Amino acid sequence: MVETTSDQRDKTEIDRITAELKRQRQQVALVAEVTLKIRQSLQLQEILRVIVTEVQRILQADRVLIYQVLPDGTGKPISEAVLPDYPAILGMQFPEEVFPTDYQQRYAQGRVRSIADVRDPAAGLADCLIELVEQFAIKAKLIVPILQNLSAQQPTDPAQNQLWGLLIAHQCSQPRLWVEFELELMQQLADQISVALAQSQLLEHLEERVAARTAELQSANQRLQQEISDRMQTEAALRHSEEQLRLITNALPVLIAYINEQQQYSFNNQAYADWLGIAPEQIHGCHLRQIWGEACYRVMQPQVEAVLSGKMVIYENEITTQDGSRRSVNVTYIPHVNPQQQVQGFFALISDISNRKAIERIKDEFISVVSHELRTPLTSLHSALKILTTGRLGILSLDGQQMLEIADENTDRLVRLVNNVLDLQRIESGEVQMEKRACSAAALMMQAVESMQPMANQHGVQLSLAAQSVDHLLWVDSDYIVQALTNLLSNAIKFSAAGSTVWLLAEAEATELLFQVRDQGQGIPDHKLESIFERFQQVDSSDSRRKGGTGLGLAICRKIIERHQGKIWAESVLGQGSTFFFTVPMFRLPAQLPAQIFANLPAKSSANPLKTARQRNG
Amino acid sequence: MAKRILIIDDEETIQTVVRFGIRLAAGWEVITASSGSTGIATAQAERPDVILLDVMMPEMDGISTFKILQSHPETEQIPVILLTAKAQAAEQRQFDELGVSGVITKPFNSLNLPEQITKLLYWQ
């Protein structure tokens, strides 16, 4: 018996151990499964569903639920596994009274409640709660807290634990005495829920971060896209405007270029290809000399140097085009000055003026031929009248003499006009060269005054030549400067009243000599001071008839002075007189020239007898 | 000191005013010719003191006439003064190189010719 009892006891013991082992295996398996599910799933709802289902199955409980405690003290079951015989309470909102704050605090500290029979007064359940649990047919219950650690830095600090909810098992069929392992299992699973909560929170946080970062990236991407599109638009606009510019410059029948400081082409239009047969891209980067050749470059060089020093220049040149024809061109160089006032290069504009030049040549030829053809009949007329006025071929009546005088005076005027027209045309067309030599300013002034003295006497005007303390050497064509001086003196005498004075003065400036012819005449109105230098522009149109002028004297003076790189202008006070000024370059002795060239200077007049003869005619 | 002047010019009016002018102003004798070839013959026959020679003439122009005058021993010593409507620098240089004694440009006053000739040829 004893044996049997003992055996039975042993068997019972073995059964108990076996059951215990099985239960433990189940518990381990359940915890492992839940842990795996938590790992596999980041969906909290799914995890909670698994837990309640598994707990209900293993504990053979009638209902297992997860009750979430909300911040305002109320709460609701958010996951539930319940046998079909009993009412489900999932989603029901429970008032705060069901779960007072002091309970919460105790649970937060890790309290576990195991109630075998809710009706047993030892369980200590309040009456209102008993009513509640009976409403859901609860006979026994097991409650473990689900805690959430709020501290990210120190997850293990219990002070930071907050009650998130409760894991609750109900027995509805009958009271139940909960055993240790069931408690343990519930606690372990509650811990797993905490882990899942933390993970979920982390995930949520991570998702937030990802969302924020994604939004940032998206906005950055958008900005970049916008920037790229803006830039593309700007580039397109630039390209478009450049194309337009190129279209315009290419369509123009003039050479347009930009040349840098090193005298190399940075830009040139299509006309270069048309004129020179060199494509624009072949010209790019080439030096001016390379493109135009040595001879042409020699003419360009001083102009290029001038524009690179910041001065705009306009000049004429001759070029040879690709078909070998010579073309006359007008060249304009405009300096490109940066805000720091440095010249970075220049713009070149070259236009073909061959047609204009051809017309000018025809005009010059016409003037030349006409004035030459007029000369022979004029010689006869002039001489015949002069001979008649001597009276040696017979004496005319007084009326006859008056008519003869008119004919004679007007022939004189016609002779002057023909001479002046031809002079002006020759100087303008560049047909005559200014034969510049070093000559004495005082000698030229003396010569001009001497030749105008008879006219001054005739008008009763005193000619005053201001003596200079130092004589200056000029670098001029003496004949033409004397012509300019006599023209000015002749004008001054013509417009002076008898008894007044005409002065001829000279004043040295840095590199030039300033001549002045001053009179005490009627003066010139301001608005005429410029135009009187134009041909046939007298102050008063009746002047030419009254004074016997040709209207070309000042135009000739201006051309002569311009050909000497000088300036000419007039100043006047109405009723008090006028002063005509002009400048001519002074002779600068080059270091290498021997001083003896002074020995051969003409003291007076030109050494050329032909010119002298010409001047005395008429 | 009376001089003999030969004027060679195809324009008869020029011949006339030159003759009248010189005679009135200086009393010199003026002989005339209307072309280069007759002028050369006249020069050879008359041996004038100076020849006034028009540059622009039909058939034989003044320059050719001058060259022929220079090539004849009878006329090569006679000074020649050109009468021209053209007085451009280039032409003047050309005339200088030819060896003429002077150039007088048209239009001139024939009364002034004796004075101009005297000056050009250094007659005193």
XYZ file of C-alpha atoms in Angstrom:
742
model
C 0.000 0.000 0.000
C 2.710 2.183 1.111
C 4.451 1.255 -2.054
C 1.323 1.925 -3.927
C 0.676 5.124 -2.068
C 4.229 6.002 -2.543
C 4.048 5.014 -6.187
C 0.874 6.891 -6.522
C 2.400 9.814 -4.805
C 5.375 9.519 -7.120
C 3.109 9.237 -10.109
C 1.144 12.227 -8.959
C 4.396 14.044 -8.393
C 5.609 13.028 -11.883
C 2.302 14.112 -13.399
C 2.496 17.375 -11.576
C 6.085 17.965 -12.717
C 5.178 16.923 -16.235
C 2.209 19.303 -16.224
C 4.425 22.000 -14.765
C 7.043 21.372 -17.480
C 4.376 21.394 -20.156
C 2.974 24.590 -18.805
C 6.401 26.131 -18.618
C 7.116 25.021 -22.181
C 3.826 26.581 -23.227
C 4.684 29.762 -21.419
C 8.121 29.912 -23.038
C 6.583 29.117 -26.394
C 3.923 31.785 -25.926
C 6.392 34.423 -24.825
C 8.684 33.442 -27.716
C 5.771 33.607 -30.141
C 4.606 36.940 -28.874
C 8.148 38.259 -28.951
C 8.486 37.033 -32.516
C 5.188 38.631 -33.480
C 6.308 41.877 -31.909
C 9.497 41.671 -33.896
C 7.691 40.720 -37.069
C 5.021 43.270 -36.757
C 5.245 46.871 -35.959
C 1.479 47.082 -35.864
C 0.542 47.550 -32.210
C -3.089 46.534 -32.767
C -1.978 43.237 -34.259
C 0.374 42.555 -31.357
C -2.315 43.291 -28.818
C -4.754 41.034 -30.643
C -2.235 38.176 -30.629
C -1.564 38.626 -26.926
C -5.189 38.565 -25.826
C -5.945 35.581 -28.055
C -2.964 33.570 -26.854
C -3.465 34.413 -23.179
C -7.113 33.456 -23.418
C -6.154 30.153 -25.043
C -3.373 29.212 -22.616
C -5.068 30.364 -19.409
C -8.396 28.968 -20.561
C -9.793 32.263 -19.317
C -13.279 33.349 -20.403
C -12.212 36.821 -21.355
C -8.824 38.518 -21.791
C -8.623 42.195 -22.572
C -6.259 45.087 -22.764
C -7.644 48.182 -21.132
C -6.091 51.470 -22.061
C -6.022 54.187 -19.430
C -6.575 57.582 -20.997
C -4.962 60.771 -19.607
C -8.301 62.062 -18.178
C -8.624 58.949 -15.973
C -11.262 57.279 -18.113
C -10.397 54.188 -20.125
C -11.583 51.582 -22.634
C -10.751 48.052 -23.688
C -8.874 48.238 -26.969
C -8.310 44.540 -27.554
C -10.330 41.586 -26.369
C -10.612 37.810 -26.664
C -13.851 36.533 -25.178
C -15.698 33.255 -25.337
C -18.942 33.456 -27.291
C -21.034 32.793 -24.128
C -20.112 36.094 -22.532
C -20.657 39.696 -23.512
C -17.869 41.560 -25.273
C -16.831 44.832 -23.725
C -14.418 45.954 -26.424
C -14.540 49.680 -27.149
C -16.759 50.553 -24.152
C -15.819 53.806 -22.492
C -15.461 53.442 -18.720
C -15.822 56.488 -16.423
C -13.049 57.580 -14.129
C -14.874 56.212 -11.042
C -14.225 52.706 -12.297
C -10.598 53.291 -12.016
C -9.759 55.931 -9.393
C -6.494 57.843 -9.397
C -5.073 56.055 -6.330
C -5.545 52.720 -8.113
C -3.707 54.130 -11.096
C -0.829 55.217 -8.899
C -0.586 51.812 -7.311
C -0.640 50.077 -10.680
C 1.939 52.489 -11.931
C 4.202 51.260 -9.176
C 3.795 47.722 -10.501
C 0.943 46.348 -8.418
C -0.654 43.172 -9.601
C -4.114 42.157 -8.523
C -5.306 38.635 -8.381
C -8.970 38.222 -7.402
C -10.262 34.690 -7.097
C -13.843 35.699 -6.323
C -15.090 39.187 -6.852
C -17.914 38.623 -4.353
C -15.524 37.652 -1.587
C -15.318 40.695 0.725
C -11.617 39.847 1.182
C -11.120 40.904 -2.399
C -11.936 44.456 -1.223
C -13.867 45.519 -4.306
C -16.145 48.534 -3.914
C -19.920 47.938 -4.295
C -20.171 49.953 -7.436
C -17.403 47.891 -8.960
C -19.086 44.656 -7.980
C -22.179 45.789 -9.841
C -20.056 46.602 -12.817
C -18.186 43.281 -12.876
C -21.464 41.390 -12.470
C -22.842 43.285 -15.460
C -20.199 41.550 -17.518
C -20.539 38.222 -15.631
C -17.091 38.425 -14.127
C -16.426 35.977 -11.315
C -12.642 36.160 -10.995
C -10.026 38.407 -12.433
C -6.298 38.853 -12.779
C -4.898 42.325 -13.471
C -1.331 43.299 -14.388
C -0.254 46.850 -15.334
C 1.217 47.751 -18.689
C 3.780 50.429 -18.066
C 5.253 52.885 -20.441
C 8.660 54.376 -19.856
C 8.582 58.040 -20.829
C 12.256 58.683 -20.428
C 14.044 58.165 -23.692
C 17.383 58.778 -22.047
C 16.962 56.369 -19.163
C 14.472 53.697 -20.109
C 15.141 51.761 -16.927
C 14.322 54.525 -14.480
C 11.137 53.334 -12.677
C 10.344 56.884 -11.549
C 9.607 57.674 -15.153
C 7.121 54.823 -15.488
C 3.605 55.754 -16.402
C 0.573 53.478 -16.438
C -0.427 52.958 -20.022
C -3.080 50.299 -19.421
C -3.898 46.965 -17.924
C -3.761 43.383 -19.100
C -6.814 41.711 -17.590
C -7.992 38.108 -17.542
C -11.625 37.336 -16.491
C -13.181 34.081 -15.395
C -16.907 34.273 -15.897
C -18.020 30.702 -15.451
C -16.914 30.460 -11.818
C -14.498 31.936 -9.307
C -10.904 30.967 -10.007
C -7.822 30.847 -7.943
C -5.099 32.253 -10.099
C -1.771 30.411 -9.810
C 1.701 31.814 -9.767
C 2.669 30.854 -13.302
C -0.444 32.523 -14.694
C 0.557 35.696 -12.929
C 4.076 35.414 -14.231
C 2.857 34.832 -17.784
C 0.613 37.860 -17.614
C 3.449 39.974 -16.253
C 5.858 38.795 -18.933
C 3.326 39.583 -21.635
C 2.583 42.971 -20.111
C 6.324 43.676 -20.334
C 6.277 42.587 -23.976
C 3.430 45.013 -24.588
C 5.567 47.754 -23.007
C 8.356 46.842 -25.425
C 5.914 46.903 -28.316
C 4.626 50.278 -27.106
C 8.135 51.679 -26.941
C 8.864 50.317 -30.395
C 5.655 51.712 -31.739
C 6.417 55.058 -30.200
C 9.902 54.937 -31.611
C 8.478 53.998 -34.967
C 5.997 56.804 -34.791
C 8.774 59.185 -33.867
C 10.891 57.751 -36.635
C 8.067 58.107 -39.086
C 7.584 61.678 -37.976
C 11.281 62.288 -38.490
C 11.175 60.585 -41.854
C 8.095 62.563 -42.839
C 9.702 65.826 -41.709
C 12.923 64.969 -43.477
C 11.034 63.899 -46.579
C 9.132 67.162 -46.537
C 12.412 69.029 -46.152
C 13.959 67.086 -48.994
C 10.908 67.638 -51.132
C 10.961 71.343 -50.532
C 14.715 71.450 -51.157
C 14.154 69.476 -54.305
C 11.421 71.859 -55.347
C 13.689 74.813 -54.712
C 16.407 73.180 -56.778
C 13.971 72.422 -59.560
C 12.811 76.020 -59.484
C 16.378 77.241 -59.489
C 17.256 75.005 -62.408
C 14.192 76.091 -64.298
C 14.919 79.762 -63.517
C 18.473 79.342 -64.660
C 17.378 77.589 -67.798
C 14.942 80.387 -68.471
C 17.634 83.013 -67.903
C 20.007 81.095 -70.137
C 17.357 80.760 -72.783
C 16.634 84.481 -72.541
C 20.350 85.228 -72.789
C 20.737 82.903 -75.731
C 17.733 84.491 -77.320
C 19.017 88.015 -76.826
C 22.461 86.975 -78.045
C 20.894 85.381 -81.097
C 18.911 88.546 -81.688
C 22.038 90.633 -81.331
C 23.907 88.360 -83.692
C 20.984 88.424 -86.102
C 20.984 92.200 -86.072
C 24.748 92.599 -86.320
C 24.894 89.941 -89.036
C 22.154 91.607 -91.040
C 23.920 94.970 -91.070
C 26.151 95.740 -94.046
C 28.866 97.127 -91.788
C 31.738 95.491 -89.966
C 31.028 95.308 -86.255
C 33.622 94.010 -83.828
C 34.809 94.095 -80.264
C 38.552 94.168 -79.876
C 40.268 93.584 -76.565
C 43.186 95.392 -74.955
C 45.654 93.048 -76.676
C 44.195 94.194 -80.020
C 42.594 90.796 -80.589
C 39.093 90.178 -81.894
C 36.598 89.061 -79.239
C 33.522 89.488 -81.409
C 32.891 90.133 -85.065
C 29.823 89.918 -87.256
C 29.031 88.064 -90.464
C 30.038 91.037 -92.621
C 33.678 90.092 -91.946
C 33.085 86.808 -93.776
C 31.285 88.600 -96.615
C 33.953 91.260 -97.031
C 37.139 89.446 -96.190
C 36.203 85.813 -96.792
C 37.232 84.847 -93.271
C 34.674 83.157 -91.022
C 33.954 84.978 -87.740
C 35.228 82.026 -85.680
C 38.532 82.123 -87.563
C 38.936 85.798 -86.760
C 38.156 85.288 -83.087
C 41.328 85.732 -81.041
C 43.361 87.045 -83.993
C 45.415 90.231 -83.763
C 44.332 93.205 -85.915
C 47.606 93.052 -87.849
C 46.967 89.406 -88.792
C 43.588 90.214 -90.305
C 44.378 93.474 -92.091
C 47.990 93.103 -93.102
C 50.997 95.270 -92.369
C 50.221 98.208 -94.681
C 46.641 98.655 -93.507
C 47.665 98.141 -89.873
C 50.180 101.002 -90.111
C 47.252 103.387 -90.735
C 45.191 101.750 -87.976
C 47.871 101.598 -85.291
C 47.861 105.239 -84.080
C 44.044 105.204 -84.051
C 43.984 101.933 -82.093
C 46.437 103.406 -79.599
C 44.228 106.479 -79.267
C 41.059 104.477 -78.586
C 42.872 102.263 -76.077
C 43.859 105.437 -74.249
C 40.116 106.142 -73.878
C 39.417 108.489 -76.796
C 36.755 107.821 -79.392
C 38.245 108.027 -82.895
C 36.777 108.349 -86.376
C 38.981 108.027 -89.440
C 39.020 106.842 -93.010
C 41.034 104.008 -94.435
C 41.366 101.908 -97.565
C 40.885 98.156 -97.426
C 41.066 95.309 -99.921
C 38.098 92.927 -99.933
C 38.198 89.215 -100.770
C 37.486 89.870 -104.466
C 40.543 92.124 -104.565
C 38.631 95.404 -104.868
C 39.773 98.453 -102.934
C 37.116 99.990 -100.734
C 37.108 103.278 -98.870
C 35.874 102.814 -95.337
C 34.843 105.029 -92.489
C 36.063 103.629 -89.192
C 34.690 104.466 -85.743
C 36.369 103.177 -82.602
C 34.520 103.581 -79.298
C 36.452 102.749 -76.115
C 34.937 100.251 -73.660
C 35.610 101.787 -70.255
C 34.795 99.823 -67.091
C 33.417 101.497 -63.932
C 37.009 101.816 -62.651
C 37.711 103.997 -65.691
C 40.022 101.416 -67.246
C 39.847 100.757 -70.975
C 39.126 97.063 -71.503
C 38.880 97.122 -75.260
C 36.916 98.927 -77.938
C 34.003 98.607 -80.319
C 34.806 98.965 -83.989
C 32.298 100.011 -86.608
C 33.486 100.029 -90.208
C 31.234 101.164 -93.046
C 31.850 101.198 -96.775
C 31.914 104.774 -98.053
C 33.253 103.940 -101.507
C 30.083 105.196 -103.191
C 30.175 108.436 -101.248
C 33.847 108.782 -102.083
C 33.116 108.187 -105.766
C 30.445 110.893 -105.704
C 32.836 113.226 -103.887
C 35.452 112.553 -106.539
C 32.951 113.347 -109.313
C 31.979 116.555 -107.497
C 35.627 117.518 -107.055
C 36.348 116.780 -110.689
C 33.354 118.818 -111.758
C 34.368 121.794 -109.642
C 37.897 121.471 -110.880
C 36.948 121.262 -114.562
C 34.440 124.092 -114.321
C 36.815 126.383 -112.502
C 39.591 125.563 -114.970
C 37.377 126.106 -117.963
C 36.291 129.448 -116.520
C 39.864 130.611 -116.232
C 40.703 131.201 -119.875
C 37.638 133.345 -120.703
C 38.094 135.101 -117.348
C 41.675 135.964 -118.241
C 40.526 137.628 -121.436
C 37.671 139.471 -119.738
C 39.783 140.547 -116.790
C 42.718 141.724 -118.874
C 40.517 143.457 -121.446
C 38.673 145.396 -118.748
C 41.897 146.324 -116.980
C 43.285 147.602 -120.278
C 40.097 149.605 -120.916
C 40.165 151.183 -117.457
C 43.629 152.594 -118.134
C 41.863 154.980 -120.529
C 44.703 154.624 -123.016
C 42.462 153.137 -125.649
C 40.136 156.127 -125.532
C 38.136 158.062 -122.961
C 34.597 156.940 -122.252
C 31.750 159.197 -121.143
C 31.207 159.363 -117.368
C 28.308 156.882 -117.645
C 30.477 154.665 -119.820
C 33.264 154.787 -117.220
C 30.810 153.885 -114.470
C 29.606 150.865 -116.456
C 33.206 149.852 -117.100
C 34.021 150.110 -113.398
C 31.086 147.847 -112.546
C 32.263 145.301 -115.119
C 35.838 145.499 -113.824
C 34.974 145.204 -110.121
C 32.661 142.270 -110.695
C 35.219 140.513 -112.831
C 37.673 140.883 -109.967
C 35.099 139.324 -107.716
C 34.476 136.485 -110.154
C 38.223 135.831 -110.322
C 38.382 135.636 -106.524
C 35.367 133.349 -106.447
C 36.818 130.954 -109.001
C 40.137 130.943 -107.142
C 38.445 130.360 -103.787
C 36.174 127.596 -105.034
C 39.135 125.757 -106.457
C 41.256 126.378 -103.362
C 38.550 125.056 -101.075
C 37.901 122.021 -103.246
C 41.596 121.201 -103.389
C 42.127 121.518 -99.661
C 38.932 119.608 -98.831
C 39.605 116.765 -101.222
C 43.115 116.415 -99.866
C 44.410 117.040 -103.376
C 46.925 119.514 -102.019
C 49.404 118.492 -99.391
C 50.351 120.866 -96.628
C 54.077 121.114 -97.193
C 55.084 121.702 -93.620
C 58.383 123.264 -92.749
C 59.780 125.095 -89.786
C 59.134 128.787 -90.283
C 59.182 131.972 -88.265
C 55.836 133.164 -86.941
C 56.980 136.790 -87.025
C 57.943 136.501 -90.697
C 54.544 135.055 -91.636
C 52.743 137.827 -89.754
C 54.874 140.474 -91.392
C 54.217 139.030 -94.818
C 50.437 138.957 -94.250
C 50.387 142.545 -92.942
C 52.496 143.796 -95.848
C 50.237 142.233 -98.422
C 47.109 143.645 -96.755
C 48.545 147.134 -96.213
C 47.252 148.541 -99.555
C 43.718 147.369 -98.762
C 43.956 148.829 -95.232
C 45.098 152.153 -96.653
C 42.238 152.110 -99.114
C 39.741 151.637 -96.236
C 41.496 154.114 -93.939
C 42.110 151.365 -91.408
C 45.275 151.122 -89.328
C 46.972 147.730 -89.276
C 48.751 147.054 -85.999
C 51.231 144.230 -85.731
C 52.019 143.530 -82.089
C 55.727 142.949 -81.742
C 56.683 139.701 -80.043
C 59.484 139.589 -77.518
C 60.453 136.116 -78.727
C 59.891 134.776 -82.200
C 58.473 131.267 -82.425
C 59.076 128.583 -84.980
C 55.990 127.004 -86.475
C 55.617 123.640 -88.214
C 53.318 124.721 -91.045
C 52.888 125.243 -94.768
C 53.800 128.923 -94.752
C 51.851 129.826 -97.936
C 48.616 128.467 -96.521
C 49.088 130.083 -93.101
C 49.749 133.423 -94.794
C 46.595 132.828 -96.837
C 44.615 132.193 -93.625
C 46.059 135.340 -92.020
C 45.369 137.526 -95.076
C 41.809 136.172 -95.342
C 41.177 137.097 -91.706
C 42.867 140.504 -92.058
C 40.926 141.202 -95.247
C 37.643 140.393 -93.487
C 38.603 142.553 -90.497
C 39.482 145.496 -92.739
C 36.293 145.094 -94.764
C 34.126 145.257 -91.664
C 36.020 148.101 -89.941
C 35.041 151.748 -90.077
C 37.574 154.241 -91.405
C 39.875 155.420 -88.611
C 39.639 152.203 -86.604
C 42.397 149.669 -85.974
C 42.872 146.013 -86.860
C 45.339 144.087 -84.679
C 47.331 140.988 -85.473
C 48.677 139.253 -82.346
C 50.350 135.971 -81.519
C 50.661 134.191 -78.194
C 52.652 131.062 -77.415
C 50.941 128.174 -75.636
C 52.412 124.812 -74.642
C 52.815 123.237 -78.067
C 50.870 125.677 -80.195
C 50.880 129.277 -81.228
C 47.612 131.188 -80.899
C 47.027 133.840 -83.575
C 44.454 136.600 -83.066
C 42.992 139.028 -85.580
C 40.984 141.678 -83.758
C 38.818 144.433 -85.157
C 36.565 147.235 -83.875
C 33.782 146.447 -86.308
C 30.063 145.885 -85.824
C 30.549 142.457 -84.236
C 28.940 139.102 -84.944
C 25.781 137.841 -83.213
C 26.361 134.771 -81.000
C 24.259 132.433 -83.101
C 26.380 133.197 -86.165
C 29.770 132.615 -84.533
C 29.827 128.978 -85.657
C 28.042 129.145 -88.983
C 30.249 131.874 -90.461
C 32.873 129.170 -90.992
C 30.509 127.316 -93.338
C 30.759 128.133 -97.032
C 28.586 130.987 -98.316
C 27.434 131.807 -94.753
C 27.972 135.446 -94.118
C 26.650 137.373 -91.148
C 24.424 139.334 -93.494
C 23.637 138.010 -96.953
C 23.975 141.498 -98.363
C 27.560 141.580 -97.067
C 28.968 139.674 -99.998
C 27.506 142.161 -102.452
C 28.496 145.222 -100.456
C 31.927 144.056 -99.387
C 32.856 142.107 -102.492
C 33.524 138.894 -100.558
C 33.084 135.427 -101.898
C 31.614 133.784 -98.791
C 34.379 131.209 -98.901
C 37.219 132.961 -97.079
C 36.447 131.629 -93.599
C 35.628 128.158 -94.929
C 39.065 128.084 -96.548
C 40.678 129.335 -93.319
C 39.002 126.565 -91.352
C 40.112 123.903 -93.832
C 43.689 125.194 -93.757
C 43.802 125.228 -89.953
C 42.194 121.778 -89.711
C 44.820 120.433 -92.081
C 47.363 121.730 -89.557
C 45.564 119.954 -86.683
C 44.705 123.376 -85.266
C 41.452 125.004 -84.136
C 39.760 128.159 -85.369
C 36.975 130.127 -83.725
C 35.592 133.612 -83.265
C 34.522 135.685 -80.278
C 32.593 138.886 -80.537
C 30.856 141.669 -78.655
C 28.156 143.311 -80.751
C 28.990 146.934 -81.455
C 32.535 146.573 -80.092
C 34.254 144.209 -82.483
C 35.265 140.656 -83.176
C 38.362 138.548 -82.611
C 39.256 135.549 -84.732
C 41.555 132.978 -83.135
C 43.407 130.036 -84.546
C 46.098 127.700 -83.329
C 48.890 126.003 -85.259
C 51.545 123.600 -84.009
C 54.930 124.927 -83.000
C 58.052 123.356 -84.384
C 59.658 120.938 -81.950
C 63.251 120.260 -82.674
C 63.815 116.519 -82.796
C 66.877 115.598 -80.773
C 68.615 113.926 -83.691
C 68.288 116.892 -86.078
C 71.349 119.107 -86.452
C 70.817 122.705 -85.449
C 72.009 123.957 -88.826
C 68.564 123.534 -90.385
C 67.825 126.936 -88.888
C 70.430 128.471 -91.117
C 68.344 127.783 -94.217
C 65.039 129.050 -92.880
C 63.311 131.462 -95.219
C 63.303 134.844 -93.567
C 60.215 135.781 -95.478
C 57.924 134.232 -98.024
C 58.256 130.813 -99.541
C 61.330 129.571 -101.278
C 59.070 128.350 -104.044
C 58.845 131.069 -106.737
C 55.927 129.331 -108.430
C 53.667 129.712 -105.454
C 54.732 133.285 -105.000
C 53.836 133.991 -108.566
C 50.453 132.407 -108.132
C 49.710 134.480 -105.073
C 50.460 137.721 -106.752
C 48.093 137.044 -109.566
C 44.592 138.406 -109.732
C 65.496 147.522 -123.005
C 62.517 146.794 -125.264
C 61.828 143.074 -125.222
C 60.262 140.759 -127.738
C 57.722 138.366 -126.335
C 56.256 135.359 -128.125
C 52.864 134.183 -126.921
C 51.756 130.721 -128.047
C 48.070 130.185 -127.251
C 45.212 128.695 -129.253
C 42.811 131.307 -127.852
C 42.992 134.398 -129.983
C 41.423 136.599 -127.287
C 44.287 135.660 -124.977
C 46.809 136.563 -127.662
C 45.056 139.905 -128.053
C 44.823 140.864 -124.377
C 48.414 139.781 -123.798
C 49.593 141.865 -126.744
C 47.613 144.927 -125.614
C 48.505 144.529 -121.957
C 52.259 144.129 -122.449
C 52.411 146.914 -125.027
C 50.489 149.294 -122.786
C 52.305 148.411 -119.577
C 55.877 148.109 -120.877
C 55.864 148.954 -124.562
C 57.388 145.578 -125.426
C 56.841 143.916 -128.776
C 54.516 140.907 -128.745
C 54.422 138.308 -131.480
C 51.795 135.594 -131.454
C 51.304 131.995 -132.542
C 48.103 129.895 -132.348
C 49.599 126.417 -132.105
C 52.657 124.578 -130.858
C 54.056 123.890 -134.309
C 53.681 127.468 -135.614
C 55.025 128.690 -132.290
C 58.207 126.603 -132.687
C 58.708 127.922 -136.209
C 58.119 131.496 -135.069
C 60.537 131.043 -132.177
C 63.222 129.706 -134.491
C 62.708 132.566 -136.912
C 62.199 135.453 -134.496
C 64.395 134.445 -131.498
C 62.173 136.214 -128.861
C 63.515 137.123 -125.381
C 60.862 134.971 -123.707
C 58.113 132.583 -124.756
C 54.752 132.581 -122.960
C 53.403 129.076 -123.623
C 49.853 127.883 -122.969
C 49.797 124.373 -121.511
C 46.369 123.235 -122.720
C 46.291 123.323 -126.500
C 44.759 120.934 -129.045
C 47.096 118.858 -131.259
C 50.390 119.672 -129.588
C 50.150 120.651 -125.944
C 52.453 123.051 -124.110
C 54.634 120.364 -122.578
C 55.404 118.703 -125.928
C 56.032 122.092 -127.487
C 58.435 122.976 -124.671
C 60.344 119.703 -125.138
C 60.797 120.371 -128.845
C 61.917 123.952 -128.143
C 64.475 122.569 -125.720
C 65.742 120.109 -128.316
C 66.567 122.777 -130.896
C 69.841 124.658 -130.444
C 68.265 127.852 -131.839
C 65.531 127.863 -129.223
C 66.944 125.960 -126.249
C 68.348 129.122 -124.672
C 65.050 131.025 -124.841
C 63.348 131.113 -121.418
C 59.835 129.645 -121.372
C 57.044 130.656 -118.972
C 53.999 128.383 -118.889
C 50.481 129.832 -118.828
C 48.144 127.413 -117.120
C 44.685 127.154 -115.624
C 45.961 124.288 -113.500
C 48.218 125.083 -110.625
C 48.120 121.965 -108.564
C 51.060 120.990 -106.481
C 51.732 117.797 -108.433
C 51.674 119.621 -111.753
C 53.819 122.424 -110.413
C 56.441 119.880 -109.395
C 56.199 118.348 -112.870
C 56.758 121.798 -114.432
C 59.695 122.451 -112.122
C 61.308 119.210 -113.198
C 60.874 120.078 -116.870
C 63.116 123.096 -116.421
C 60.696 125.898 -117.331
C 61.562 129.374 -116.107
C 58.224 129.935 -114.439
C 54.504 129.381 -114.343
C 51.787 132.028 -114.451
C 48.292 130.861 -113.578
C 45.110 132.000 -115.238
C 43.243 134.195 -114.722
C 45.939 136.852 -114.879
C 45.868 140.575 -115.645
C 47.898 141.080 -118.796
C 48.893 144.547 -117.607
C 50.874 142.868 -114.810
C 52.711 140.467 -117.133
C 55.810 142.620 -117.759
C 56.374 142.957 -114.025
C 55.869 139.239 -113.423
C 58.157 138.255 -116.302
C 60.861 140.651 -115.109
C 60.724 139.125 -111.662
C 60.726 135.484 -112.833
C 63.653 136.005 -115.212
C 65.606 138.350 -112.929
C 65.699 141.082 -115.586
C 66.604 144.350 -114.030
